[in-house]
PDB file of C-alpha atoms in Angstrom:
ATOM      1  CA  MET A   1      -8.566  -6.116   3.469  1.00  0.00           C
ATOM      2  CA  GLU A   2      -6.199  -7.143   5.963  1.00  0.00           C
ATOM      3  CA  GLY A   3      -2.688  -5.859   7.096  1.00  0.00           C
ATOM      4  CA  SER A   4      -0.201  -7.172   7.666  1.00  0.00           C
ATOM      5  CA  GLY A   5       2.037  -6.413   9.159  1.00  0.00           C
ATOM      6  CA  VAL A   6       6.293  -8.429   8.709  1.00  0.00           C
ATOM      7  CA  ASN A   7       8.247  -7.261  11.104  1.00  0.00           C
ATOM      8  CA  THR A   8       8.704  -8.216  14.889  1.00  0.00           C
ATOM      9  CA  TYR A   9       9.007  -5.759  16.626  1.00  0.00           C
ATOM     10  CA  THR A  10       9.678  -5.557  21.496  1.00  0.00           C
ATOM     11  CA  LEU A  11       5.981  -4.943  23.652  1.00  0.00           C
ATOM     12  CA  ILE A  12       8.241  -4.027  26.618  1.00  0.00           C
ATOM     13  CA  ASN A  13       6.039  -3.346  30.344  1.00  0.00           C
ATOM     14  CA  LYS A  14       6.893  -0.932  32.936  1.00  0.00           C
ATOM     15  CA  GLU A  15       9.609  -3.231  34.654  1.00  0.00           C
ATOM     16  CA  GLY A  16      11.489  -4.091  31.576  1.00  0.00           C
ATOM     17  CA  LYS A  17       9.892  -7.911  30.576  1.00  0.00           C
ATOM     18  CA  SER A  18       9.985  -7.927  27.151  1.00  0.00           C
ATOM     19  CA  HIS A  19       8.166  -9.729  24.075  1.00  0.00           C
ATOM     20  CA  TYR A  20       7.985  -9.795  20.777  1.00  0.00           C
ATOM     21  CA  VAL A  21       4.532  -8.752  18.557  1.00  0.00           C
ATOM     22  CA  LYS A  22       3.435  -8.654  15.251  1.00  0.00           C
ATOM     23  CA  PHE A  23       0.308  -6.346  14.297  1.00  0.00           C
ATOM     24  CA  HIS A  24      -2.015  -7.199  12.201  1.00  0.00           C
ATOM     25  CA  TRP A  25      -4.898  -5.038  10.970  1.00  0.00           C
ATOM     26  CA  LYS A  26      -8.057  -7.083  10.706  1.00  0.00           C
ATOM     27  CA  PRO A  27     -11.252  -5.991   8.832  1.00  0.00           C
ATOM     28  CA  THR A  28     -15.206  -6.285   9.966  1.00  0.00           C
ATOM     29  CA  CYS A  29     -16.622  -6.540   6.833  1.00  0.00           C
ATOM     30  CA  GLY A  30     -14.851  -9.101   5.996  1.00  0.00           C
ATOM     31  CA  VAL A  31     -11.673  -9.939   2.627  1.00  0.00           C
ATOM     32  CA  LYS A  32     -12.782  -9.704  -0.965  1.00  0.00           C
ATOM     33  CA  CYS A  33     -10.368 -10.696  -3.641  1.00  0.00           C
ATOM     34  CA  LEU A  34     -11.299 -10.370  -6.966  1.00  0.00           C
ATOM     35  CA  LEU A  35     -10.919 -13.312 -10.590  1.00  0.00           C
ATOM     36  CA  GLU A  36      -9.039 -13.072 -12.525  1.00  0.00           C
ATOM     37  CA  GLU A  37     -12.755 -11.894 -15.336  1.00  0.00           C
ATOM     38  CA  GLU A  38     -13.569  -9.368 -12.844  1.00  0.00           C
ATOM     39  CA  ALA A  39     -10.158  -7.918 -11.924  1.00  0.00           C
ATOM     40  CA  VAL A  40      -9.829  -7.548 -16.258  1.00  0.00           C
ATOM     41  CA  LYS A  41     -13.759  -5.864 -15.716  1.00  0.00           C
ATOM     42  CA  VAL A  42     -13.008  -3.975 -13.008  1.00  0.00           C
ATOM     43  CA  GLY A  43      -9.968  -3.366 -13.394  1.00  0.00           C
ATOM     44  CA  GLY A  44      -9.777  -1.907 -17.653  1.00  0.00           C
ATOM     45  CA  SER A  45     -13.334   0.866 -16.267  1.00  0.00           C
ATOM     46  CA  ASN A  46     -11.917   2.326 -13.544  1.00  0.00           C
ATOM     47  CA  HIS A  47      -7.552   1.640 -12.268  1.00  0.00           C
ATOM     48  CA  SER A  48      -8.310   3.424  -9.242  1.00  0.00           C
ATOM     49  CA  HIS A  49     -11.547   1.566  -7.672  1.00  0.00           C
ATOM     50  CA  ALA A  50     -10.501   0.220  -5.030  1.00  0.00           C
ATOM     51  CA  THR A  51      -9.692   4.314  -4.106  1.00  0.00           C
ATOM     52  CA  LYS A  52     -13.071   4.937  -5.416  1.00  0.00           C
ATOM     53  CA  ASP A  53     -14.505   2.386  -3.198  1.00  0.00           C
ATOM     54  CA  LEU A  54     -13.048   3.655  -0.322  1.00  0.00           C
ATOM     55  CA  TYR A  55     -13.971   7.078  -1.188  1.00  0.00           C
ATOM     56  CA  ASP A  56     -17.702   6.969  -1.983  1.00  0.00           C
ATOM     57  CA  SER A  57     -18.057   4.403   1.827  1.00  0.00           C
ATOM     58  CA  ILE A  58     -16.468   7.064   2.948  1.00  0.00           C
ATOM     59  CA  SER A  59     -18.497   9.664   1.645  1.00  0.00           C
ATOM     60  CA  SER A  60     -22.194   8.394   2.596  1.00  0.00           C
ATOM     61  CA  GLY A  61     -21.258   7.396   5.786  1.00  0.00           C
ATOM     62  CA  ASN A  62     -20.295   3.422   6.057  1.00  0.00           C
ATOM     63  CA  PHE A  63     -17.737   3.467   7.187  1.00  0.00           C
ATOM     64  CA  PRO A  64     -14.901   1.139   7.155  1.00  0.00           C
ATOM     65  CA  GLU A  65     -13.751   0.008   9.790  1.00  0.00           C
ATOM     66  CA  TRP A  66     -10.638  -2.513  11.064  1.00  0.00           C
ATOM     67  CA  LYS A  67     -10.065  -4.079  14.194  1.00  0.00           C
ATOM     68  CA  LEU A  68      -6.105  -3.907  16.081  1.00  0.00           C
ATOM     69  CA  CYS A  69      -4.532  -7.527  16.860  1.00  0.00           C
ATOM     70  CA  ILE A  70      -0.870  -8.774  18.110  1.00  0.00           C
ATOM     71  CA  GLN A  71       0.627 -11.919  18.053  1.00  0.00           C
ATOM     72  CA  THR A  72       2.907 -11.605  20.836  1.00  0.00           C
ATOM     73  CA  ILE A  73       5.767 -14.587  22.394  1.00  0.00           C
ATOM     74  CA  ASP A  74       8.180 -14.614  24.770  1.00  0.00           C
ATOM     75  CA  PRO A  75      11.870 -14.512  23.446  1.00  0.00           C
ATOM     76  CA  VAL A  76      12.655 -16.890  26.050  1.00  0.00           C
ATOM     77  CA  HIS A  77      10.310 -19.584  23.974  1.00  0.00           C
ATOM     78  CA  GLU A  78      11.856 -18.458  20.475  1.00  0.00           C
ATOM     79  CA  ASP A  79      13.708 -21.574  20.173  1.00  0.00           C
ATOM     80  CA  GLN A  80      10.854 -23.980  20.500  1.00  0.00           C
ATOM     81  CA  PHE A  81       9.804 -23.658  16.712  1.00  0.00           C
ATOM     82  CA  ASP A  82      10.293 -25.392  13.528  1.00  0.00           C
ATOM     83  CA  PHE A  83      11.046 -21.729  11.862  1.00  0.00           C
ATOM     84  CA  ASP A  84      12.439 -18.196  13.200  1.00  0.00           C
ATOM     85  CA  PRO A  85      10.014 -16.091  14.606  1.00  0.00           C
ATOM     86  CA  LEU A  86      12.021 -13.115  13.309  1.00  0.00           C
ATOM     87  CA  ASP A  87      12.435 -14.853   9.411  1.00  0.00           C
ATOM     88  CA  VAL A  88      10.334 -12.072   7.840  1.00  0.00           C
ATOM     89  CA  THR A  89       9.548 -15.169   5.228  1.00  0.00           C
ATOM     90  CA  LYS A  90       7.440 -17.134   7.788  1.00  0.00           C
ATOM     91  CA  ILE A  91       3.748 -15.941   9.077  1.00  0.00           C
ATOM     92  CA  TRP A  92       3.004 -16.757  13.354  1.00  0.00           C
ATOM     93  CA  PRO A  93       0.851 -19.809  12.656  1.00  0.00           C
ATOM     94  CA  GLU A  94      -2.637 -18.402  14.830  1.00  0.00           C
ATOM     95  CA  ASP A  95      -3.571 -21.730  16.103  1.00  0.00           C
ATOM     96  CA  LEU A  96      -0.104 -21.508  18.161  1.00  0.00           C
ATOM     97  CA  ILE A  97       0.051 -18.131  18.889  1.00  0.00           C
ATOM     98  CA  PRO A  98      -2.995 -16.677  18.759  1.00  0.00           C
ATOM     99  CA  LEU A  99      -4.140 -12.821  17.879  1.00  0.00           C
ATOM    100  CA  GLN A 100      -5.472 -10.763  20.107  1.00  0.00           C
ATOM    101  CA  PRO A 101      -7.484  -8.039  19.986  1.00  0.00           C
ATOM    102  CA  VAL A 102      -6.195  -4.913  21.210  1.00  0.00           C
ATOM    103  CA  GLY A 103      -7.856  -1.693  19.158  1.00  0.00           C
ATOM    104  CA  ARG A 104      -9.638  -1.027  16.142  1.00  0.00           C
ATOM    105  CA  MET A 105      -9.880   1.773  12.804  1.00  0.00           C
ATOM    106  CA  VAL A 106     -12.320   3.745  11.980  1.00  0.00           C
ATOM    107  CA  LEU A 107     -11.615   5.543   8.873  1.00  0.00           C
ATOM    108  CA  ASN A 108     -14.759   8.468   8.800  1.00  0.00           C
ATOM    109  CA  LYS A 109     -13.922  11.487   7.038  1.00  0.00           C
ATOM    110  CA  ASN A 110     -11.885  11.985   3.159  1.00  0.00           C
ATOM    111  CA  ILE A 111      -9.209  13.797   3.126  1.00  0.00           C
ATOM    112  CA  ASP A 112      -9.658  17.475   2.155  1.00  0.00           C
ATOM    113  CA  ASN A 113      -6.096  18.080   0.383  1.00  0.00           C
ATOM    114  CA  PHE A 114      -4.575  15.077  -1.457  1.00  0.00           C
ATOM    115  CA  PHE A 115      -0.743  16.214  -1.152  1.00  0.00           C
ATOM    116  CA  SER A 116      -0.624  17.731   2.130  1.00  0.00           C
ATOM    117  CA  GLU A 117      -2.438  15.198   3.459  1.00  0.00           C
ATOM    118  CA  ASN A 118      -1.519  11.813   2.009  1.00  0.00           C
ATOM    119  CA  GLU A 119       1.870  12.521  -0.781  1.00  0.00           C
ATOM    120  CA  MET A 120       2.872  14.232   2.070  1.00  0.00           C
ATOM    121  CA  LEU A 121       2.813  10.874   4.710  1.00  0.00           C
ATOM    122  CA  ALA A 122       6.284   9.919   5.831  1.00  0.00           C
ATOM    123  CA  PHE A 123       6.217   6.166   7.687  1.00  0.00           C
ATOM    124  CA  CYS A 124       8.912   4.862   9.077  1.00  0.00           C
ATOM    125  CA  PRO A 125       9.450   1.791  10.946  1.00  0.00           C
ATOM    126  CA  VAL A 126      12.128   4.238  13.066  1.00  0.00           C
ATOM    127  CA  ILE A 127       9.373   6.089  14.080  1.00  0.00           C
ATOM    128  CA  ILE A 128       7.931   4.291  18.373  1.00  0.00           C
ATOM    129  CA  VAL A 129       6.221   4.910  20.610  1.00  0.00           C
ATOM    130  CA  PRO A 130       7.794   3.907  24.581  1.00  0.00           C
ATOM    131  CA  GLY A 131       6.608   0.566  25.054  1.00  0.00           C
ATOM    132  CA  ILE A 132       7.004  -0.593  21.416  1.00  0.00           C
ATOM    133  CA  TYR A 133      11.259  -1.395  20.822  1.00  0.00           C
ATOM    134  CA  TYR A 134      12.827  -3.276  17.597  1.00  0.00           C
ATOM    135  CA  SER A 135      13.907  -6.543  17.581  1.00  0.00           C
ATOM    136  CA  ASP A 136      17.013  -9.302  15.872  1.00  0.00           C
ATOM    137  CA  ASP A 137      14.719  -8.561  13.047  1.00  0.00           C
ATOM    138  CA  LYS A 138      17.013  -8.516   9.867  1.00  0.00           C
ATOM    139  CA  LEU A 139      14.798  -6.987   7.667  1.00  0.00           C
ATOM    140  CA  LEU A 140      13.767  -4.344  10.592  1.00  0.00           C
ATOM    141  CA  GLN A 141      16.897  -3.472  11.509  1.00  0.00           C
ATOM    142  CA  THR A 142      18.149  -2.180   8.127  1.00  0.00           C
ATOM    143  CA  ARG A 143      14.479  -0.207   7.675  1.00  0.00           C
ATOM    144  CA  VAL A 144      15.356   1.626  10.517  1.00  0.00           C
ATOM    145  CA  PHE A 145      17.716   3.415   8.794  1.00  0.00           C
ATOM    146  CA  SER A 146      16.344   3.069   4.913  1.00  0.00           C
ATOM    147  CA  TYR A 147      13.025   4.073   5.480  1.00  0.00           C
ATOM    148  CA  ALA A 148      14.279   7.904   7.760  1.00  0.00           C
ATOM    149  CA  ASP A 149      16.990   7.942   4.640  1.00  0.00           C
ATOM    150  CA  THR A 150      14.422   7.607   2.411  1.00  0.00           C
ATOM    151  CA  GLN A 151      11.717  10.077   4.156  1.00  0.00           C
ATOM    152  CA  ARG A 152      14.476  12.618   4.107  1.00  0.00           C
ATOM    153  CA  HIS A 153      15.696  12.296   0.711  1.00  0.00           C
ATOM    154  CA  ARG A 154      12.380  12.682  -0.054  1.00  0.00           C
ATOM    155  CA  LEU A 155      10.697  15.362   1.972  1.00  0.00           C
ATOM    156  CA  GLY A 156      13.517  16.898   3.441  1.00  0.00           C
ATOM    157  CA  PRO A 157      15.507  16.436   7.020  1.00  0.00           C
ATOM    158  CA  ASN A 158      13.102  18.316   8.860  1.00  0.00           C
ATOM    159  CA  TYR A 159       9.871  15.924   7.303  1.00  0.00           C
ATOM    160  CA  LEU A 160       8.903  14.832  11.030  1.00  0.00           C
ATOM    161  CA  MET A 161       7.446  18.861  11.717  1.00  0.00           C
ATOM    162  CA  ILE A 162       5.060  18.268   7.872  1.00  0.00           C
ATOM    163  CA  PRO A 163       1.793  19.006   9.835  1.00  0.00           C
ATOM    164  CA  VAL A 164       0.655  15.068   8.609  1.00  0.00           C
ATOM    165  CA  ASN A 165       3.507  13.701  10.043  1.00  0.00           C
ATOM    166  CA  SER A 166       4.201  15.624  13.137  1.00  0.00           C
ATOM    167  CA  PRO A 167       3.452  15.246  16.801  1.00  0.00           C
ATOM    168  CA  LYS A 168      -0.712  16.834  18.005  1.00  0.00           C
ATOM    169  CA  CYS A 169       0.811  17.486  21.389  1.00  0.00           C
ATOM    170  CA  ALA A 170       3.240  19.833  22.121  1.00  0.00           C
ATOM    171  CA  HIS A 171       6.611  18.232  22.324  1.00  0.00           C
ATOM    172  CA  HIS A 172      10.639  19.275  22.006  1.00  0.00           C
ATOM    173  CA  ASN A 173      13.768  17.873  20.446  1.00  0.00           C
ATOM    174  CA  ASN A 174      16.290  19.955  20.161  1.00  0.00           C
ATOM    175  CA  HIS A 175      16.501  20.416  16.558  1.00  0.00           C
ATOM    176  CA  HIS A 176      16.786  23.588  15.077  1.00  0.00           C
ATOM    177  CA  ASP A 177      17.584  25.273  11.571  1.00  0.00           C
ATOM    178  CA  GLY A 178      18.138  22.973   8.581  1.00  0.00           C
ATOM    179  CA  PHE A 179      15.819  23.115   4.580  1.00  0.00           C
ATOM    180  CA  MET A 180      12.599  23.661   5.492  1.00  0.00           C
ATOM    181  CA  ASN A 181      12.965  24.416   8.649  1.00  0.00           C
ATOM    182  CA  PHE A 182       9.542  26.482   9.918  1.00  0.00           C
ATOM    183  CA  MET A 183       9.162  26.834  13.562  1.00  0.00           C
ATOM    184  CA  HIS A 184      10.366  29.891  15.031  1.00  0.00           C
ATOM    185  CA  ARG A 185      12.805  29.449  17.978  1.00  0.00           C
ATOM    186  CA  ASP A 186      14.915  32.316  19.616  1.00  0.00           C
ATOM    187  CA  GLU A 187      16.750  30.516  21.969  1.00  0.00           C
ATOM    188  CA  GLU A 188      20.304  29.557  21.815  1.00  0.00           C
ATOM    189  CA  VAL A 189      20.220  26.907  23.226  1.00  0.00           C
ATOM    190  CA  ASN A 190      20.379  23.153  21.611  1.00  0.00           C
ATOM    191  CA  TYR A 191      21.282  20.889  23.211  1.00  0.00           C
ATOM    192  CA  PHE A 192      21.019  18.594  26.696  1.00  0.00           C
ATOM    193  CA  PRO A 193      21.177  19.375  29.400  1.00  0.00           C
ATOM    194  CA  SER A 194      22.034  22.422  29.685  1.00  0.00           C
ATOM    195  CA  ARG A 195      21.724  24.955  33.012  1.00  0.00           C
ATOM    196  CA  PHE A 196      19.694  27.056  30.792  1.00  0.00           C
ATOM    197  CA  ASP A 197      17.144  25.783  29.600  1.00  0.00           C
ATOM    198  CA  ASP A 198      14.802  23.759  31.840  1.00  0.00           C
ATOM    199  CA  VAL A 199      13.295  21.185  29.434  1.00  0.00           C
ATOM    200  CA  MET A 200      12.939  17.748  31.008  1.00  0.00           C
ATOM    201  CA  HIS A 201      13.262  14.400  29.118  1.00  0.00           C
ATOM    202  CA  ALA A 202       9.967  12.294  28.722  1.00  0.00           C
ATOM    203  CA  GLU A 203       9.016   9.770  30.972  1.00  0.00           C
ATOM    204  CA  SER A 204      11.822   6.616  30.748  1.00  0.00           C
ATOM    205  CA  VAL A 205      11.088   3.186  29.775  1.00  0.00           C
ATOM    206  CA  PRO A 206      12.814   0.118  29.506  1.00  0.00           C
ATOM    207  CA  ILE A 207      14.608  -0.608  26.484  1.00  0.00           C
ATOM    208  CA  PRO A 208      15.693  -4.303  26.515  1.00  0.00           C
ATOM    209  CA  LEU A 209      19.633  -4.488  26.191  1.00  0.00           C
ATOM    210  CA  ASN A 210      21.401  -7.242  24.655  1.00  0.00           C
ATOM    211  CA  VAL A 211      25.125  -7.733  25.548  1.00  0.00           C
ATOM    212  CA  PHE A 212      26.920 -10.202  23.092  1.00  0.00           C
ATOM    213  CA  ASN A 213      29.931 -11.129  24.065  1.00  0.00           C
ATOM    214  CA  VAL A 214      30.857 -13.249  20.911  1.00  0.00           C
ATOM    215  CA  LYS A 215      32.163 -11.941  17.109  1.00  0.00           C
ATOM    216  CA  ARG A 216      28.582 -11.079  15.308  1.00  0.00           C
ATOM    217  CA  GLU A 217      29.078 -12.012  11.324  1.00  0.00           C
ATOM    218  CA  LYS A 218      26.556 -12.004   8.395  1.00  0.00           C
ATOM    219  CA  CYS A 219      25.155 -16.010   8.432  1.00  0.00           C
ATOM    220  CA  MET A 220      21.950 -17.942   6.632  1.00  0.00           C
ATOM    221  CA  ILE A 221      19.055 -18.085   9.038  1.00  0.00           C
ATOM    222  CA  GLU A 222      19.597 -20.861  10.506  1.00  0.00           C
ATOM    223  CA  LYS A 223      16.249 -22.654  10.719  1.00  0.00           C
ATOM    224  CA  GLU A 224      15.042 -21.492   7.372  1.00  0.00           C
ATOM    225  CA  ASN A 225      11.454 -25.002   6.402  1.00  0.00           C
ATOM    226  CA  ASN A 226      11.286 -22.874   3.446  1.00  0.00           C
ATOM    227  CA  PHE A 227       8.644 -25.066   2.440  1.00  0.00           C
ATOM    228  CA  LYS A 228       6.141 -26.335   5.138  1.00  0.00           C
ATOM    229  CA  GLN A 229       4.051 -23.215   5.378  1.00  0.00           C
ATOM    230  CA  PRO A 230       4.151 -22.496   1.775  1.00  0.00           C
ATOM    231  CA  GLY A 231       2.223 -25.923   1.378  1.00  0.00           C
ATOM    232  CA  GLU A 232       0.247 -25.518   3.823  1.00  0.00           C
ATOM    233  CA  ARG A 233      -1.600 -22.220   2.386  1.00  0.00           C
ATOM    234  CA  TYR A 234      -1.657 -24.117  -0.626  1.00  0.00           C
ATOM    235  CA  ARG A 235      -3.342 -27.552   1.572  1.00  0.00           C
ATOM    236  CA  SER A 236      -5.862 -24.532   2.801  1.00  0.00           C
ATOM    237  CA  PHE A 237      -6.847 -23.365  -0.076  1.00  0.00           C
ATOM    238  CA  ASP A 238     -10.475 -24.634  -1.407  1.00  0.00           C
ATOM    239  CA  PRO A 239     -10.733 -26.876  -4.967  1.00  0.00           C
ATOM    240  CA  ALA A 240     -11.393 -24.521  -6.864  1.00  0.00           C
ATOM    241  CA  ARG A 241      -9.023 -21.778  -5.773  1.00  0.00           C
ATOM    242  CA  GLN A 242      -6.235 -24.908  -6.036  1.00  0.00           C
ATOM    243  CA  GLU A 243      -6.859 -25.135 -10.047  1.00  0.00           C
ATOM    244  CA  ARG A 244      -6.666 -21.341  -9.928  1.00  0.00           C
ATOM    245  CA  PHE A 245      -3.250 -21.160  -8.567  1.00  0.00           C
ATOM    246  CA  ALA A 246      -2.152 -24.074 -10.698  1.00  0.00           C
ATOM    247  CA  LYS A 247      -2.837 -22.215 -13.766  1.00  0.00           C
ATOM    248  CA  ARG A 248      -1.419 -19.412 -13.163  1.00  0.00           C
ATOM    249  CA  TRP A 249       2.161 -21.281 -12.547  1.00  0.00           C
ATOM    250  CA  VAL A 250       1.280 -23.396 -15.794  1.00  0.00           C
ATOM    251  CA  GLU A 251       0.952 -19.909 -17.216  1.00  0.00           C
ATOM    252  CA  ALA A 252       3.674 -18.485 -15.090  1.00  0.00           C
ATOM    253  CA  LEU A 253       6.398 -21.148 -16.231  1.00  0.00           C
ATOM    254  CA  SER A 254       5.573 -21.416 -20.130  1.00  0.00           C
ATOM    255  CA  ASP A 255       7.072 -17.992 -20.345  1.00  0.00           C
ATOM    256  CA  PRO A 256       9.278 -18.517 -23.554  1.00  0.00           C
ATOM    257  CA  ARG A 257      11.779 -16.506 -21.263  1.00  0.00           C
ATOM    258  CA  VAL A 258      11.447 -18.878 -18.201  1.00  0.00           C
ATOM    259  CA  THR A 259      14.420 -21.863 -19.594  1.00  0.00           C
ATOM    260  CA  HIS A 260      14.082 -25.427 -19.224  1.00  0.00           C
ATOM    261  CA  GLU A 261      16.350 -25.310 -16.272  1.00  0.00           C
ATOM    262  CA  ILE A 262      14.845 -22.990 -13.927  1.00  0.00           C
ATOM    263  CA  LYS A 263      11.143 -23.841 -14.749  1.00  0.00           C
ATOM    264  CA  SER A 264      12.513 -27.563 -13.614  1.00  0.00           C
ATOM    265  CA  ILE A 265      13.529 -26.056 -10.559  1.00  0.00           C
ATOM    266  CA  TRP A 266      10.267 -24.660  -9.378  1.00  0.00           C
ATOM    267  CA  ILE A 267       8.554 -27.693  -9.831  1.00  0.00           C
ATOM    268  CA  SER A 268      11.259 -28.665  -7.184  1.00  0.00           C
ATOM    269  CA  TYR A 269      10.715 -26.228  -4.588  1.00  0.00           C
ATOM    270  CA  TRP A 270       6.840 -26.485  -5.376  1.00  0.00           C
ATOM    271  CA  THR A 271       7.235 -30.011  -4.790  1.00  0.00           C
ATOM    272  CA  LYS A 272       8.905 -29.734  -1.339  1.00  0.00           C
ATOM    273  CA  CYS A 273       5.967 -27.671  -0.994  1.00  0.00           C
ATOM    274  CA  ASP A 274       3.460 -30.077  -1.781  1.00  0.00           C
ATOM    275  CA  ALA A 275       4.033 -33.590  -3.491  1.00  0.00           C
ATOM    276  CA  SER A 276       0.709 -33.428  -5.466  1.00  0.00           C
ATOM    277  CA  PHE A 277       1.116 -30.014  -6.642  1.00  0.00           C
ATOM    278  CA  GLY A 278       4.330 -30.344  -8.278  1.00  0.00           C
ATOM    279  CA  LYS A 279       3.011 -33.932  -9.914  1.00  0.00           C
ATOM    280  CA  LYS A 280      -0.037 -31.478 -11.652  1.00  0.00           C
ATOM    281  CA  LEU A 281       2.998 -28.796 -12.767  1.00  0.00           C
ATOM    282  CA  GLU A 282       5.233 -31.547 -13.816  1.00  0.00           C
ATOM    283  CA  THR A 283       2.590 -33.329 -15.914  1.00  0.00           C
ATOM    284  CA  GLN A 284       1.053 -30.182 -17.216  1.00  0.00           C
ATOM    285  CA  LEU A 285       4.760 -28.562 -17.813  1.00  0.00           C
ATOM    286  CA  ALA A 286       6.148 -32.188 -18.739  1.00  0.00           C
ATOM    287  CA  VAL A 287       9.143 -30.762 -16.588  1.00  0.00           C
ATOM    288  CA  LYS A 288      10.799 -33.288 -14.091  1.00  0.00           C
ATOM    289  CA  PRO A 289      12.518 -32.279 -10.850  1.00  0.00           C
ATOM    290  CA  ASN A 290      15.792 -31.492 -10.755  1.00  0.00           C
ATOM    291  CA  MET A 291      16.498 -31.541  -7.081  1.00  0.00           C
TER     292      MET A 291
END
């Protein structure tokens, strides 16, 4: 399966020039999906079938591999699209913003201890490396706070000291004490700068600075354009997949708990995405759009 970064970050070069960036993992073996009947059979016999397949592949030396690709946009061109590039509900069309391969990941070893190497992993969008910074992506701005708070609640304030989360290189962050802090420190200095401690800062890197001289308020995204991309996605399906997609929506909207009004609203939405698909739902459900 593919891995697509929802959030938009910022790449910054040594001169301080910024570009918006999205990260994507593309499997070299391609993408495979299960049809409904296959999912019932495979998932019914083993609900962890995908995990088992990954584990067995690595054990047999058939190492899975992904290419790391990026898409970049110059912030100067942010307004030239018919959607907001920082809107997490939108993709960046690859025909307009092509994927650029920049690296790869190969899983060549299974973990030895599931708890210490998997359960205590603490992924967090706030942890970045020099040259990568945040953007004004609304969802990213909230995740920068909430994910770190979640990991502190789940694993403790020193979760970044846990071996699976700690840096592999030498580091010094002046963190002292706190719950589950197992690092031995005999020095008293826990602040910077200090004439009693010769530890120096890491090499400084440019950080984009946005200066606002206006009042900032919570507001809707101006260029929502909510229906174009879903319609394009539906029309990219082959006829058999379009039929399966329609069947799932008819089944979902046929649930007795779904009111006539909600059915009508959903048919209205899909009609705005693709008129033929909306008409198909309207015919099969005998409900007309109301918007």
